[in-house]
C-alpha positions as semicolon CSV with decimal commas, in nm:
position;residue;x (nm);y (nm);z (nm)
1;M;0,077;3,691;4,325
2;R;0,452;3,743;4,305
3;S;0,501;3,603;4,655
4;L;0,298;3,297;4,560
5;L;0,519;3,244;4,256
6;Y;0,835;3,261;4,470
7;I;0,687;3,008;4,712
8;C;0,601;2,771;4,426
9;L;0,960;2,789;4,301
10;L;1,109;2,737;4,646
11;I;0,899;2,435;4,745
12;P;1,073;2,192;4,506
13;L;1,412;2,316;4,621
14;L;1,322;2,254;4,983
15;V;1,154;1,916;4,956
16;S;1,303;1,735;4,658
17;C;1,653;1,663;4,791
18;H;1,659;1,288;4,844
19;R;1,890;1,288;5,147
20;M;1,884;1,524;5,443
21;D;2,266;1,540;5,452
22;T;2,294;1,635;5,085
23;P;2,444;1,985;5,037
24;C;2,285;2,131;4,726
25;H;2,486;2,331;4,475
26;R;2,300;2,662;4,470
27;G;2,591;2,878;4,361
28;A;2,630;3,087;4,050
29;P;2,515;2,933;3,721
30;R;2,773;2,695;3,578
31;W;2,863;2,924;3,287
32;I;2,974;3,183;3,546
33;K;3,126;2,970;3,819
34;P;3,282;2,627;3,746
35;T;3,256;2,350;4,002
36;K;3,541;2,266;4,235
37;E;3,568;1,934;4,049
38;E;3,616;2,116;3,717
39;R;3,884;2,340;3,865
40;E;4,071;2,048;4,021
41;A;4,028;1,789;3,742
42;H;4,401;1,808;3,671
43;K;4,468;1,669;4,020
44;V;4,291;1,341;3,947
45;P;4,548;1,066;3,878
46;V;4,581;1,000;3,506
47;K;4,482;0,635;3,551
48;D;4,147;0,747;3,694
49;R;4,068;1,024;3,445
50;A;3,810;0,955;3,175
51;R;3,640;1,143;2,898
52;F;3,394;1,063;2,622
53;Q;3,526;1,000;2,272
54;L;3,320;1,022;1,954
55;I;3,300;0,674;1,797
56;G;3,089;0,762;1,495
57;S;2,812;0,978;1,354
58;H;2,510;0,910;1,136
59;T;2,290;1,159;0,951
60;K;1,936;1,042;0,884
61;G;1,879;0,966;0,517
62;T;2,247;0,936;0,426
63;G;2,355;0,577;0,400
64;D;2,304;0,269;0,612
65;P;2,340;0,325;0,990
66;N;2,361;-0,048;1,064
67;H;2,741;-0,053;1,067
68;L;2,760;0,214;1,337
69;I;2,473;0,059;1,531
70;G;2,655;-0,272;1,511
71;V;2,960;-0,143;1,701
72;V;2,761;0,001;1,992
73;R;2,865;-0,158;2,322
74;E;2,702;-0,163;2,660
75;G;2,780;0,164;2,835
76;D;2,806;0,366;2,512
77;V;2,609;0,690;2,504
78;V;2,390;0,787;2,209
79;A;2,331;1,159;2,144
80;Y;2,054;1,263;1,904
81;W;2,062;1,570;1,681
82;M;1,893;1,713;1,371
83;T;2,008;1,884;1,056
84;G;1,857;2,222;0,974
85;R;1,630;2,059;0,717
86;Q;1,512;1,798;0,965
87;K;1,435;2,063;1,226
88;R;1,226;2,270;0,985
89;K;1,042;1,962;0,861
90;E;0,956;1,843;1,212
91;I;0,836;2,188;1,318
92;L;0,607;2,206;1,014
93;K;0,469;1,865;1,113
94;G;0,381;2,009;1,455
95;N;0,655;1,831;1,650
96;V;0,699;2,074;1,939
97;R;0,995;1,882;2,082
98;A;1,191;1,958;1,765
99;S;1,220;2,319;1,886
100;L;1,478;2,202;2,141
101;Y;1,710;2,110;1,855
102;F;1,721;2,478;1,752
103;I;1,861;2,559;2,098
104;L;2,075;2,256;2,183
105;R;2,338;2,069;1,986
106;Y;2,193;1,746;2,124
107;A;1,836;1,737;2,250
108;H;1,819;1,374;2,361
109;L;2,060;1,133;2,528
110;A;2,048;0,760;2,600
111;V;2,285;0,490;2,723
112;A;2,308;0,138;2,581
113;V;2,244;-0,129;2,843
114;R;2,120;-0,484;2,872
115;K;1,824;-0,579;3,081
116;Q;1,922;-0,814;3,356
117;N;1,941;-1,174;3,226
118;D;1,902;-1,053;2,865
119;E;2,176;-1,026;2,602
120;K;1,993;-0,778;2,379
121;L;2,108;-0,417;2,408
122;R;1,843;-0,158;2,475
123;L;1,845;0,220;2,522
124;Y;1,787;0,360;2,869
125;S;1,672;0,722;2,892
126;S;1,390;0,941;3,019
127;E;1,125;1,118;2,816
128;A;0,810;1,318;2,878
129;L;0,504;1,092;2,917
130;R;0,734;0,788;2,931
131;G;0,956;0,868;3,228
132;P;1,275;0,665;3,278
133;N;1,240;0,368;3,047
134;M;1,404;0,098;2,833
135;L;1,132;0,080;2,570
136;D;1,362;0,132;2,270
137;D;1,625;-0,102;2,132
138;L;1,915;-0,018;1,903
139;S;1,707;-0,064;1,588
140;D;1,508;0,248;1,681
141;M;1,820;0,458;1,623
142;K;1,776;0,417;1,246
143;D;1,504;0,681;1,240
144;Y;1,729;0,959;1,372
145;S;2,055;1,144;1,327
146;F;2,284;1,044;1,611
147;D;2,639;1,037;1,745
148;V;2,783;0,752;1,950
149;Y;3,023;0,829;2,237
150;R;3,234;0,591;2,444
151;L;3,448;0,645;2,753
152;D;3,818;0,615;2,681
153;K;3,837;0,378;2,981
154;A;3,503;0,208;2,928
155;D;3,634;-0,120;3,066
156;R;3,639;0,040;3,411
157;L;3,261;0,084;3,422
158;D;3,072;-0,159;3,645
159;L;2,817;-0,287;3,393
160;K;2,640;-0,499;3,653
161;R;2,566;-0,180;3,847
162;L;2,459;-0,005;3,527
163;R;2,196;-0,276;3,473
164;E;2,094;-0,254;3,837
165;F;2,045;0,124;3,816
166;T;1,832;0,108;3,503
167;A;1,617;-0,174;3,639
168;V;1,549;0,010;3,967
169;S;1,492;0,345;3,793
170;V;1,240;0,197;3,551
171;A;1,062;0,013;3,833
172;K;1,029;0,339;4,029
173;S;0,922;0,558;3,738
174;N;0,582;0,696;3,654
175;K;0,498;0,793;3,295
176;W;0,397;1,151;3,380
177;I;0,566;1,252;3,704
178;G;0,865;1,037;3,615
179;Y;0,994;1,318;3,396
180;N;1,169;1,600;3,581
181;F;1,012;1,908;3,424
182;L;1,193;2,134;3,672
183;G;1,519;1,983;3,552
184;M;1,421;2,037;3,189
185;L;1,384;2,408;3,265
186;G;1,714;2,418;3,452
187;I;1,542;2,498;3,783
188;W;1,622;2,186;3,984
189;S;1,783;1,846;3,942
190;N;1,869;1,594;4,213
191;M;1,953;1,227;4,270
192;L;2,242;1,268;4,025
193;E;2,509;1,083;4,226
194;P;2,333;0,772;4,360
195;E;2,534;0,524;4,562
196;S;2,263;0,279;4,669
197;Q;1,925;0,173;4,533
198;S;1,748;0,405;4,776
199;D;1,934;0,701;4,618
200;I;1,799;0,625;4,270
201;G;1,527;0,868;4,175
202;N;1,197;0,827;3,994
203;D;1,219;1,150;3,795
204;Y;1,495;1,242;3,551
205;I;1,537;1,413;3,218
206;C;1,729;1,229;2,947
207;S;2,069;1,378;3,031
208;T;2,040;1,342;3,409
209;S;1,917;0,983;3,377
210;V;2,232;0,894;3,181
211;A;2,461;1,091;3,415
212;A;2,310;0,924;3,723
213;A;2,332;0,579;3,566
214;L;2,700;0,628;3,483
215;H;2,776;0,759;3,832
216;Y;2,616;0,449;3,983
217;S;2,846;0,251;3,755
218;G;3,163;0,426;3,872
219;L;3,198;0,752;3,676
220;D;3,193;1,084;3,860
221;L;3,138;1,367;3,609
222;D;3,291;1,701;3,707
223;R;3,009;1,909;3,555
224;V;2,728;1,711;3,717
225;R;2,692;1,738;4,094
226;C;2,448;1,563;4,326
227;C;2,200;1,850;4,342
228;E;2,177;2,133;4,091
229;A;1,974;2,452;4,120
230;L;1,943;2,707;3,838
231;N;2,170;2,502;3,612
232;M;2,050;2,308;3,312
233;I;2,225;1,976;3,264
234;S;2,212;1,938;2,887
235;P;2,322;1,631;2,690
236;K;2,625;1,821;2,559
237;R;2,724;1,920;2,912
238;V;2,730;1,554;3,013
239;L;2,937;1,455;2,710
240;M;3,183;1,743;2,748
241;S;3,245;1,663;3,114
242;Q;3,567;1,504;3,228
243;G;3,520;1,213;3,462
244;R;3,683;1,051;3,763
245;L;3,658;0,675;3,768
246;F;3,606;0,525;4,111
247;K;3,505;0,197;4,264
248;P;3,127;0,202;4,317
249;G;3,037;0,183;4,681
250;E;3,323;0,398;4,809
251;P;3,203;0,715;4,988
252;K;3,191;0,995;4,732
253;C;2,862;1,176;4,692
254;C;2,765;1,479;4,889
255;K;2,987;1,460;5,195
256;P;2,890;1,717;5,459
């Protein structure tokens, strides 16, 4: 039985890497061993360094969130959280997903983006039973507590590529298998540094969907590598990452 369990855990690691030349990061967990990119972030030219900055915060039930929602731009990242009272209330209502908010500072992440040929901003993310999707618009933020983050060099993002990534990801997704349950458990995440449409995956969790979308748009996050084993990529980990801005299309991901 134990051998069968080991085999079940190894199969995804062996078959899920989307490119045969992709070296997967199977080292020590991130809280023990930082990535090479984290250690060498200071070597990135200042003009190409980027980090997320908090633009504003809204607590559900305290005032009108419309002002903050109104300043959200394409490429901004929305991080959802709950107060202690909200968490207890949701648990009593039987909302199992609320338990994640007891463990994580942020338990959901989305990025604001326009659908191609549409001026209205929507929220791209990935959720269980919905997979990667753009079903929500900014008005849906009113029902939650949330923080809005923006890159300090947001003008360097390639928004056309951001729209392209989200469109392809949604087209590839499947409501059930489109959610990466292995990634949610911190067992395995891949397709995190896509360079072309064929590299875009059909299964992400909320945080990896945002990280992959931003990479496709020209932001290389030092705490998110192309394949991750035994490392959970949480929303906070994405937001606390430093980034290297690069021109999309230049060779970057997963060199042998």
